[in-house]
Short mmCIF file of N, CA and C in Angstrom, two decimals:
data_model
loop_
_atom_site.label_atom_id
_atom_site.label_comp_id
_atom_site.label_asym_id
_atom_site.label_seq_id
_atom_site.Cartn_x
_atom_site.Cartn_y
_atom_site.Cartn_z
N UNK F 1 11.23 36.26 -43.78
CA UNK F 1 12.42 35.63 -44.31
C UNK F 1 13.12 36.60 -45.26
N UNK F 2 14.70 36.57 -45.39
CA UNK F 2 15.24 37.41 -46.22
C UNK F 2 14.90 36.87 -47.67
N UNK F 3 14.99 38.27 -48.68
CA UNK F 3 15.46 37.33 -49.81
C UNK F 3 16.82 37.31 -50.33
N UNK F 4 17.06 36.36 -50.87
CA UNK F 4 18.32 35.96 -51.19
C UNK F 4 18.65 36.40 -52.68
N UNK F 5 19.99 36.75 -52.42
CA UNK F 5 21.25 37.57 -53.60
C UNK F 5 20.37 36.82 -54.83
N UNK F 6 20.01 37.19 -55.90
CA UNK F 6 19.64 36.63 -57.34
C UNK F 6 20.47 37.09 -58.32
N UNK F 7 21.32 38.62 -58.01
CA UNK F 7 22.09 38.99 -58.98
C UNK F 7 23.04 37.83 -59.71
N UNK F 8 23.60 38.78 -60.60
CA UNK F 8 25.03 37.66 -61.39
C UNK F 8 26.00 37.28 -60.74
N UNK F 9 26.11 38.87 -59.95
CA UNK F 9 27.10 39.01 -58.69
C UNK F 9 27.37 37.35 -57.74
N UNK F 10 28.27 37.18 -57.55
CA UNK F 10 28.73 36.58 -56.59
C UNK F 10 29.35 37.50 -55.32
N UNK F 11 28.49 36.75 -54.30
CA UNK F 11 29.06 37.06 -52.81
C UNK F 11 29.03 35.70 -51.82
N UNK F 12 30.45 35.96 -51.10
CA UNK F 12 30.59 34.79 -50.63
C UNK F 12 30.68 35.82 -49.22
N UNK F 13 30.01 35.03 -48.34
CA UNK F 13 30.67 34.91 -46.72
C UNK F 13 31.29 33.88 -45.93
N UNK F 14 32.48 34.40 -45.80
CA UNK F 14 32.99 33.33 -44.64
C UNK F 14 33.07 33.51 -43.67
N UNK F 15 33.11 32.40 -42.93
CA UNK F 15 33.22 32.26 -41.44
C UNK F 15 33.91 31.43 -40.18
N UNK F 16 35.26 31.80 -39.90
CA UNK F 16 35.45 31.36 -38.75
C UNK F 16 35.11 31.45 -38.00
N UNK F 17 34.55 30.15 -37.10
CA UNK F 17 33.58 30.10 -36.01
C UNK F 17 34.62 30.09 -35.08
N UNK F 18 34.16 30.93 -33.72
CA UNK F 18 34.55 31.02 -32.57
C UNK F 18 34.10 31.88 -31.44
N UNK F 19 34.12 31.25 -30.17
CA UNK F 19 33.23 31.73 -28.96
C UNK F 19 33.70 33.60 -28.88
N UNK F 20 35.14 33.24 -28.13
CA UNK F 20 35.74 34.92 -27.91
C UNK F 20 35.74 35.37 -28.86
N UNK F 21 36.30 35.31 -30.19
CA UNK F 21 36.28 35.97 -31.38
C UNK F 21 36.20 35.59 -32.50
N UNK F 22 35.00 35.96 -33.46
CA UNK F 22 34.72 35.51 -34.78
C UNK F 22 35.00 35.94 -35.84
N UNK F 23 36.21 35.16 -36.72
CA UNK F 23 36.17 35.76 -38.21
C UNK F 23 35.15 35.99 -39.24
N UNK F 24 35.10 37.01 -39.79
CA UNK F 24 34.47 36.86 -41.11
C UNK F 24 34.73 38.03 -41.93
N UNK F 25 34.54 37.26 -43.49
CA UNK F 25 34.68 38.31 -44.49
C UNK F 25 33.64 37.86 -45.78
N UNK F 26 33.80 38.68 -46.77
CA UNK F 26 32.84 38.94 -47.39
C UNK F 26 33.52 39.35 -48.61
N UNK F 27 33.59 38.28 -49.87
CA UNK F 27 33.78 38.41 -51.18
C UNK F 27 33.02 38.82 -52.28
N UNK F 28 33.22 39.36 -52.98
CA UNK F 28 32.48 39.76 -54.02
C UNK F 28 33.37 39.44 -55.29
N UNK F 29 32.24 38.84 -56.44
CA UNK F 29 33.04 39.00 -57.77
C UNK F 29 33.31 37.67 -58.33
N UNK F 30 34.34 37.31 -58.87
CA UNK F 30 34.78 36.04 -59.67
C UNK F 30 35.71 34.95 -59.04
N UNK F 31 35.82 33.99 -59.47
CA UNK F 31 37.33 33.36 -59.22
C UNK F 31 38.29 33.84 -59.53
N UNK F 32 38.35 34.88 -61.02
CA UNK F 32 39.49 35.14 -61.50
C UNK F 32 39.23 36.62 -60.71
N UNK F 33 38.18 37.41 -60.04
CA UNK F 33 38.65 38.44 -59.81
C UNK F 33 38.25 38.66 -58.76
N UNK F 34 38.44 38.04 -57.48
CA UNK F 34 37.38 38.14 -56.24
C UNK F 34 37.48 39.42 -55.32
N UNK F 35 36.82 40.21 -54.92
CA UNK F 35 37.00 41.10 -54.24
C UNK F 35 36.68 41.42 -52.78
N UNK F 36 37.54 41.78 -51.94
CA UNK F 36 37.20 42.16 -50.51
C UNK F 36 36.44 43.04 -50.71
N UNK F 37 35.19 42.78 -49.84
CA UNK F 37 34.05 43.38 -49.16
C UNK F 37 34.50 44.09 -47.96
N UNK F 38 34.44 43.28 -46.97
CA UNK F 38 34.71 42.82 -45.48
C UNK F 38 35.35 42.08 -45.07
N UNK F 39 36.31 42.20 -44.00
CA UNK F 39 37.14 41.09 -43.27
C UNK F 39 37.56 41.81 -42.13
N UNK F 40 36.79 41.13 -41.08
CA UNK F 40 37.00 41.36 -39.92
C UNK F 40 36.87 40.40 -38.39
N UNK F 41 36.57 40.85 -37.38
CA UNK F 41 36.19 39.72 -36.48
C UNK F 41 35.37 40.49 -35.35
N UNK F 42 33.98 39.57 -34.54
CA UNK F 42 33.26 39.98 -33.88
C UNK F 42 34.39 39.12 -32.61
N UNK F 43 34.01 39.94 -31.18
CA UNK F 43 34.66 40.08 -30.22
C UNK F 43 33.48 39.83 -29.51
N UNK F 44 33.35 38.94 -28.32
CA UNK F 44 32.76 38.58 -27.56
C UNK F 44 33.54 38.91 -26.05
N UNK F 45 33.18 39.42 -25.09
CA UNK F 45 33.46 39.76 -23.82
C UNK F 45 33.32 38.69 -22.56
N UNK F 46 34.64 38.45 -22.06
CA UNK F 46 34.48 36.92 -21.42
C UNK F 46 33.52 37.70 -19.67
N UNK F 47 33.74 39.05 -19.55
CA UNK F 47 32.48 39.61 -18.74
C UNK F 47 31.28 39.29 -19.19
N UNK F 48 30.62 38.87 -19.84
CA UNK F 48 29.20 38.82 -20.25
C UNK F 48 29.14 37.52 -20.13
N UNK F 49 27.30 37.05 -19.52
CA UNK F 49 27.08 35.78 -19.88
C UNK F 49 27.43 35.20 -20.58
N UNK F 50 27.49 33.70 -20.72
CA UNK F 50 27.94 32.59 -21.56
C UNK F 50 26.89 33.12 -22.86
N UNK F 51 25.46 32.59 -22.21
CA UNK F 51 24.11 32.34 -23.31
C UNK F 51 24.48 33.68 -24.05
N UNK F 52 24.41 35.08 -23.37
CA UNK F 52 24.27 36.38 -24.24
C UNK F 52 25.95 36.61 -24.97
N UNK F 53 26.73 35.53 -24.82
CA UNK F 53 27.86 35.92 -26.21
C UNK F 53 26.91 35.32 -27.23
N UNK F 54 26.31 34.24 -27.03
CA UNK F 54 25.81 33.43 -28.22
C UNK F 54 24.79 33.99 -29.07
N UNK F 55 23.83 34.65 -28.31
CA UNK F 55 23.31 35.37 -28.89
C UNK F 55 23.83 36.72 -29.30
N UNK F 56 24.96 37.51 -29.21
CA UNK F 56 25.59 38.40 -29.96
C UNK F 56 26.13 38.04 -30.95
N UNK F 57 26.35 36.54 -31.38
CA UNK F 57 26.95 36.18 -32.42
C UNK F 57 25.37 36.13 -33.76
N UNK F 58 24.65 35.46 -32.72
CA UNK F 58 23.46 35.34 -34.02
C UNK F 58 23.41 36.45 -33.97
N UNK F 59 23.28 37.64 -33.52
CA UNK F 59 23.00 38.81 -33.95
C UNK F 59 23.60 39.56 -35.07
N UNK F 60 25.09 38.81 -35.01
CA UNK F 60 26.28 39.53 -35.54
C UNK F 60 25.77 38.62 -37.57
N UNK F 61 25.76 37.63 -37.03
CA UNK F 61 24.94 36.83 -38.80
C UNK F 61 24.08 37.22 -39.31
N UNK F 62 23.35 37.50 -38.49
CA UNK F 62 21.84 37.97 -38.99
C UNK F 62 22.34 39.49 -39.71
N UNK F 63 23.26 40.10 -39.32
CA UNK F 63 23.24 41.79 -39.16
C UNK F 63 24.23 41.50 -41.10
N UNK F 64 25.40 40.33 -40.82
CA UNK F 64 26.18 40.25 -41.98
C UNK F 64 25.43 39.77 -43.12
N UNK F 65 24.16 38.64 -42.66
CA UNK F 65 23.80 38.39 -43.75
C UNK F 65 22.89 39.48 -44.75
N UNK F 66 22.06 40.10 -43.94
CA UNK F 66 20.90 41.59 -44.12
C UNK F 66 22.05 42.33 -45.04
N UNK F 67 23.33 42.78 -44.47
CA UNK F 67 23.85 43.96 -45.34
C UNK F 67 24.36 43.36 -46.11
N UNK F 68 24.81 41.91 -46.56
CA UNK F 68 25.42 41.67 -47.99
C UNK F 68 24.79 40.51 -48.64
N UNK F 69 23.68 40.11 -48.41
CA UNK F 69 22.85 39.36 -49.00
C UNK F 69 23.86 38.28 -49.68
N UNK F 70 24.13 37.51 -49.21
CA UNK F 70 25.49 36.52 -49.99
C UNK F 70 24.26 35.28 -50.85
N UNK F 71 25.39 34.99 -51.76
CA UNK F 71 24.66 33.99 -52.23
C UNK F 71 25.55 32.62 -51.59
N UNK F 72 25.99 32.35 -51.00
CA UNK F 72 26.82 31.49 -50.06
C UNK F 72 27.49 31.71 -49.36
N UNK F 73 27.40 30.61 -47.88
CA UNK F 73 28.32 31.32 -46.25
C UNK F 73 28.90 30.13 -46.62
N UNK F 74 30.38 30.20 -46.47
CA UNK F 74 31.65 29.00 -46.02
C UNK F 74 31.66 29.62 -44.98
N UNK F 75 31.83 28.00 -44.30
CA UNK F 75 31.87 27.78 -43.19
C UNK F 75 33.04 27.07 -42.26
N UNK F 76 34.33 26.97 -41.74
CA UNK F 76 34.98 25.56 -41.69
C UNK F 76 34.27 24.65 -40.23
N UNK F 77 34.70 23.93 -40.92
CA UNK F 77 34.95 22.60 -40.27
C UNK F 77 35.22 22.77 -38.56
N UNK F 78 34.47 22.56 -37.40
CA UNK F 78 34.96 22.18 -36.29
C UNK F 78 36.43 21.15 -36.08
N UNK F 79 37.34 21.29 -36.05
CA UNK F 79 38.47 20.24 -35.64
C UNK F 79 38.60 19.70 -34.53
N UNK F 80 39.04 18.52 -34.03
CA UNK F 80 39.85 18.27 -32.53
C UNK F 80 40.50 19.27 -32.01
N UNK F 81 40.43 19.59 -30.62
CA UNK F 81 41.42 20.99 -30.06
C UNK F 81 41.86 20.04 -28.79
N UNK F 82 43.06 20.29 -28.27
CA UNK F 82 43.26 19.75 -26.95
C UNK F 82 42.88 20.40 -25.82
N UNK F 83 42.19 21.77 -26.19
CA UNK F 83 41.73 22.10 -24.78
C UNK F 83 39.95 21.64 -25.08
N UNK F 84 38.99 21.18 -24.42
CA UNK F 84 38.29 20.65 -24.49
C UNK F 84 36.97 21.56 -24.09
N UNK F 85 37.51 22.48 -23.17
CA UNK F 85 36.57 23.99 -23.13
C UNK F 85 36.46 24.39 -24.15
N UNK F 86 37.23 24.72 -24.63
CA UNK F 86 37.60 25.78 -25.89
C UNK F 86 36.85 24.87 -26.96
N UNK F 87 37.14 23.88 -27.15
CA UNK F 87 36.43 23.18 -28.35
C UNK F 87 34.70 22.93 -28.63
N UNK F 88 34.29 22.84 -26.57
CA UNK F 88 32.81 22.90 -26.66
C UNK F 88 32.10 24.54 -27.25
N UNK F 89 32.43 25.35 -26.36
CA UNK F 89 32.35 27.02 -26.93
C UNK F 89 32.28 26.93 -28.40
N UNK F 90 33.60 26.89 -29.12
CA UNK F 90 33.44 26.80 -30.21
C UNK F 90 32.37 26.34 -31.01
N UNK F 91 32.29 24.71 -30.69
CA UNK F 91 30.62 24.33 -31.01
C UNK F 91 29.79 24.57 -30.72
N UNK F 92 29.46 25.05 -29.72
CA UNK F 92 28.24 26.13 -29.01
C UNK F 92 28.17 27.20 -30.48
N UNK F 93 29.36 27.91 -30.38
CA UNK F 93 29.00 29.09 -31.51
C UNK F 93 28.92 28.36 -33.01
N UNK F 94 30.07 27.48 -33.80
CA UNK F 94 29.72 27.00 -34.63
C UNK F 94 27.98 26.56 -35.00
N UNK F 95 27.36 25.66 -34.13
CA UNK F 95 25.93 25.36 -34.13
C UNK F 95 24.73 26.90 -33.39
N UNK F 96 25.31 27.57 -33.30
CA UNK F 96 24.21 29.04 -33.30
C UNK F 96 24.19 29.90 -34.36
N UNK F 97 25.81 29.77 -35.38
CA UNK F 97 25.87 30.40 -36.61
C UNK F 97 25.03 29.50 -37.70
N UNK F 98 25.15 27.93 -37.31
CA UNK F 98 24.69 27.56 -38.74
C UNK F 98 23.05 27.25 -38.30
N UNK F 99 22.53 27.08 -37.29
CA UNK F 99 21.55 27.39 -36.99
C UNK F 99 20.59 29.11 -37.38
N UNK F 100 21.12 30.03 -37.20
CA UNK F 100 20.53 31.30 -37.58
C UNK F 100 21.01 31.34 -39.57
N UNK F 101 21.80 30.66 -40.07
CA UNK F 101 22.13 31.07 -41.33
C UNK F 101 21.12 30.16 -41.65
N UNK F 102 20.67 28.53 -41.76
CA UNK F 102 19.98 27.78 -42.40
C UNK F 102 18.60 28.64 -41.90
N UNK F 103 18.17 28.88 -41.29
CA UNK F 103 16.35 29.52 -40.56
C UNK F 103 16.45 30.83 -41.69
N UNK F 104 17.53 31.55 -42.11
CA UNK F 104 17.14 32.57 -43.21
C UNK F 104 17.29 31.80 -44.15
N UNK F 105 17.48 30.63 -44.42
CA UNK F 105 17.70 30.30 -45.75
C UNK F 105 18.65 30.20 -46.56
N UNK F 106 19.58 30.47 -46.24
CA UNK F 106 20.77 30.83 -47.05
C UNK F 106 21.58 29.84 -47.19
N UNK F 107 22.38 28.92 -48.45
CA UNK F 107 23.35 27.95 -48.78
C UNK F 107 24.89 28.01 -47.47
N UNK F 108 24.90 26.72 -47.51
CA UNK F 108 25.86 26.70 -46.66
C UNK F 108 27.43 25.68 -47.37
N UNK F 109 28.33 26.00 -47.25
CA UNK F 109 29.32 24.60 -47.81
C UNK F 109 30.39 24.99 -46.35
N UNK F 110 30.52 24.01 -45.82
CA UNK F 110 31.78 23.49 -44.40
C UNK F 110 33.01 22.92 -45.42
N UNK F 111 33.85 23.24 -44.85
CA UNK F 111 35.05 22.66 -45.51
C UNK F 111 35.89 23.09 -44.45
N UNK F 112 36.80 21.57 -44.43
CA UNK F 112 37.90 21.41 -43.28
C UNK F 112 38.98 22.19 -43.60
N UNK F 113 40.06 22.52 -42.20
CA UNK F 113 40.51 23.74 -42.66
C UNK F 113 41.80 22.94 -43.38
N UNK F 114 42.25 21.40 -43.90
CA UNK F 114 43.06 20.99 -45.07
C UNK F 114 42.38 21.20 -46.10
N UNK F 115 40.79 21.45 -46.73
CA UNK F 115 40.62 21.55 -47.48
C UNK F 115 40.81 23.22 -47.88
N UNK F 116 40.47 23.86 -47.00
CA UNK F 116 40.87 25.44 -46.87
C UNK F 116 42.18 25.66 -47.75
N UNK F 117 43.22 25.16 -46.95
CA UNK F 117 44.54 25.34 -46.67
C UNK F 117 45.27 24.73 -48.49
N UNK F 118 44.22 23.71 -49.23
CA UNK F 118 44.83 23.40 -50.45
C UNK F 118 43.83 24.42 -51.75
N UNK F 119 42.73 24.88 -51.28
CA UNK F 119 42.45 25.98 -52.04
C UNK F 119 42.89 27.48 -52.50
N UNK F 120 43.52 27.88 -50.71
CA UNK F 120 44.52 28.73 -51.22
C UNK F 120 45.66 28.78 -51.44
N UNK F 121 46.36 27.52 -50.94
CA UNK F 121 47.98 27.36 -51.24
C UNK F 121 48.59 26.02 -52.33
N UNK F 122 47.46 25.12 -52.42
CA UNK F 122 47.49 23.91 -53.41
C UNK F 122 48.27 22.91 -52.40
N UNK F 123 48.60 23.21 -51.36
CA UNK F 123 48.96 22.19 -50.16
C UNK F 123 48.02 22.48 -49.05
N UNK F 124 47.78 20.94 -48.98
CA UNK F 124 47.03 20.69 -47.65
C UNK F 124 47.35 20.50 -46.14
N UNK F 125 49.00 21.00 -46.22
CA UNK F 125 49.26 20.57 -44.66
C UNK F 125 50.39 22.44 -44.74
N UNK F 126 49.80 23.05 -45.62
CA UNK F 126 50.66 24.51 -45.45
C UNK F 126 49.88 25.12 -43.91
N UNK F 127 51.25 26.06 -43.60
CA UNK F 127 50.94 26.18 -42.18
C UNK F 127 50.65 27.81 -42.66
N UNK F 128 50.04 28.62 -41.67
CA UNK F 128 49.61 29.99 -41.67
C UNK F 128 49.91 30.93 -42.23
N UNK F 129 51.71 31.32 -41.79
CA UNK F 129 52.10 32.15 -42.74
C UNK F 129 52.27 31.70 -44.46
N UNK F 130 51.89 30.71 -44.80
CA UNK F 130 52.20 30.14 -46.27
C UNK F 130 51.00 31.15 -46.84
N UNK F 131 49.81 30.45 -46.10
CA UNK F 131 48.16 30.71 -46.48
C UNK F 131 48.58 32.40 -46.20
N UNK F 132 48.64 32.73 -45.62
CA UNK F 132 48.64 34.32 -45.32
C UNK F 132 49.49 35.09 -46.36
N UNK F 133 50.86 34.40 -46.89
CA UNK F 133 51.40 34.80 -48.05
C UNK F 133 50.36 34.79 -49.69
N UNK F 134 50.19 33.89 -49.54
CA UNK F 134 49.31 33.78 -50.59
C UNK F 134 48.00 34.64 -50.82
N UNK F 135 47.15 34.40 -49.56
CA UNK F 135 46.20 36.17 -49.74
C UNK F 135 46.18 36.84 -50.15
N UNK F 136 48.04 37.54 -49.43
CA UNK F 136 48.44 38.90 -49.60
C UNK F 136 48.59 38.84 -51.40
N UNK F 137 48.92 38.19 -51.77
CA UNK F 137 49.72 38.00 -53.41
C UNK F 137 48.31 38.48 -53.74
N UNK F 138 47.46 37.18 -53.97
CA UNK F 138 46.02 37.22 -54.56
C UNK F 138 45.13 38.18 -54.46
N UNK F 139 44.99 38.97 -53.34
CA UNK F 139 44.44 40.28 -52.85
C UNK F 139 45.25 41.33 -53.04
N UNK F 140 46.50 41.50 -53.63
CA UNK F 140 47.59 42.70 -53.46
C UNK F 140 47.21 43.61 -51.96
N UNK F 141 47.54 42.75 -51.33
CA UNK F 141 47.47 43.65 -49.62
C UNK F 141 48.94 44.16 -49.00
N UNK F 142 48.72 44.93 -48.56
CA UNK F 142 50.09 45.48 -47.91
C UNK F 142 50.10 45.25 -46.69
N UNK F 143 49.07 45.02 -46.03
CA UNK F 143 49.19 43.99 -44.56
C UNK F 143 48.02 43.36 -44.73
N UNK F 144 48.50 42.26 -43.35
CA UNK F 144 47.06 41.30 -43.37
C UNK F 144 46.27 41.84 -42.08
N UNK F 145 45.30 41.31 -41.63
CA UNK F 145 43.62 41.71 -41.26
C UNK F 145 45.03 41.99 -39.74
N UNK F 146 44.18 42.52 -38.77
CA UNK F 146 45.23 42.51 -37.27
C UNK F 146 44.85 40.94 -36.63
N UNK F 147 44.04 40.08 -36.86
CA UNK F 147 43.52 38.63 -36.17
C UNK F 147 43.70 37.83 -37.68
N UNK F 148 44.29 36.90 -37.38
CA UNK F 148 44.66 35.44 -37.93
C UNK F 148 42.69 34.87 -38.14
N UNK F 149 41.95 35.54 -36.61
CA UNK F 149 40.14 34.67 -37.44
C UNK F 149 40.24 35.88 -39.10
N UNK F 150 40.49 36.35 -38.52
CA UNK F 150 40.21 37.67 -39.99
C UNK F 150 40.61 37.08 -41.36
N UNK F 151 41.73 36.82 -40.87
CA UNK F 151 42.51 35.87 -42.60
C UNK F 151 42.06 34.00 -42.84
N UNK F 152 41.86 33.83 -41.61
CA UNK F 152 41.12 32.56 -41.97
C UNK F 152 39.63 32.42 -42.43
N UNK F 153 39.36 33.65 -41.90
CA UNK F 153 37.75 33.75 -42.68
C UNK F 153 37.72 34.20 -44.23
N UNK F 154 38.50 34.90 -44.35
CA UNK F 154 38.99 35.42 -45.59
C UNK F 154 39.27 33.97 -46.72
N UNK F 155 40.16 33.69 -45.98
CA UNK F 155 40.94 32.18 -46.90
C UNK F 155 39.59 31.09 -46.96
N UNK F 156 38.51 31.23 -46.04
CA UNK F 156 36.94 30.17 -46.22
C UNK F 156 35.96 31.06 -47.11
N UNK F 157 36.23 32.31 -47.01
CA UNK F 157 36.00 32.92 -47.65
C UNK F 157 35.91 32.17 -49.64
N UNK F 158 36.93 32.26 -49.65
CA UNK F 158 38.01 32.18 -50.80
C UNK F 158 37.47 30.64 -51.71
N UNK F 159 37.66 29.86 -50.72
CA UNK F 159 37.70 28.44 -50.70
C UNK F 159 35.91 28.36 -51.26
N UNK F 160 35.01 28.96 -50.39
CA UNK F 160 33.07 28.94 -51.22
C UNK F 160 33.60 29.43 -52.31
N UNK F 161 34.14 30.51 -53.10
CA UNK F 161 34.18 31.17 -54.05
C UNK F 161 34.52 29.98 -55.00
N UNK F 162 35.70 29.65 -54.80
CA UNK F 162 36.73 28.76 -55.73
C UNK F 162 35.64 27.15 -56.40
N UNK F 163 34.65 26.93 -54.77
CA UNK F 163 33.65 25.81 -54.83
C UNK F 163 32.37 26.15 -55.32
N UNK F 164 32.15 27.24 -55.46
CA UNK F 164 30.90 27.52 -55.81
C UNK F 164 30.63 27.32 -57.03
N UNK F 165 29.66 26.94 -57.85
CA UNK F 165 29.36 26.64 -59.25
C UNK F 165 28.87 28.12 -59.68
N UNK F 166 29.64 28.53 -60.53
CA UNK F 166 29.37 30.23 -60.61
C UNK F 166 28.41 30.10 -61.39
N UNK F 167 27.68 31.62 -61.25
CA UNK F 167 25.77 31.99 -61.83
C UNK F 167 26.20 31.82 -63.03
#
């Protein structure tokens, strides 16, 4: 079993769950001063088995949690989707990420993506580019991630930080 972050440090991982491509990033630091780690997205190949994307994803957790030892993964929320493929996949991967994160041990908080969406913008029905403006401000970025999972993992990211009861 790993051991888990004990420093003062705060590290948060987030995670947008998804089959073809997975957000995540990786905070470090305060509320008042949070810092990018990581923000990126794992890519799954619609050539490859179904089962072996799934297991490239646990691979891909296991690999994020080992190099930044977080002391909490945000996670969001599965939503309704109208395509109904797309939504099972998703839960396929959603339940293989939080499956390999709880077996190491590691704290988990889900939060829907309105609750997301009023942590970083103080509105709960702000649409993408709002949340993506706001990042950029809060992070002083001169562009955002090249994938929307990138900034939404970022923004769940954000959202454990903001929820977390700091050390």
């Amino acid at each position: 079993m790993t051991t888990k972050n004990t420093s003062k440090q705060n590290t948060i991982l987030g995670i947008d769950p998804g089959f073809g491509r997975l957000g995540y990033a990786v905070l470090t630091g305060t509320r008042n001063n949070p810092q990018i780690t990581i923000c990126d997205c794992l890519e799954t190949s619609a050539k490859i088995d179904h089962g072996e994307r799934l297991v490239k994803i646990a691979e891909k957790i296991k690999q994020l949690l080992n190099a930044h030892n977080p002391n909490l993964v945000a996670i969001e929320k599965l939503y309704f989707s109208r395509n109904v493929k797309t939504a099972l996949q998703v839960a396929e991967a959603r339940g293989v990420i939080l499956q390999t994160i709880t077996s190491l041990g590691y704290p988990i908080l889900e939060f829907s993506p309105q609750e997301i969406k009023i942590s970083v913008t103080g509105v709960g029905n702000a649409d993408k580019l709002m949340v993506q403006k706001m990042l950029k401000i809060m992070f002083k970025l001169n562009k955002m991630p090249k994938f929307d999972d990138a900034t939404d993992a970022l923004a769940i990211a954000l959202t454990g930080l903001l929820h977390k009861k700091l050390l």
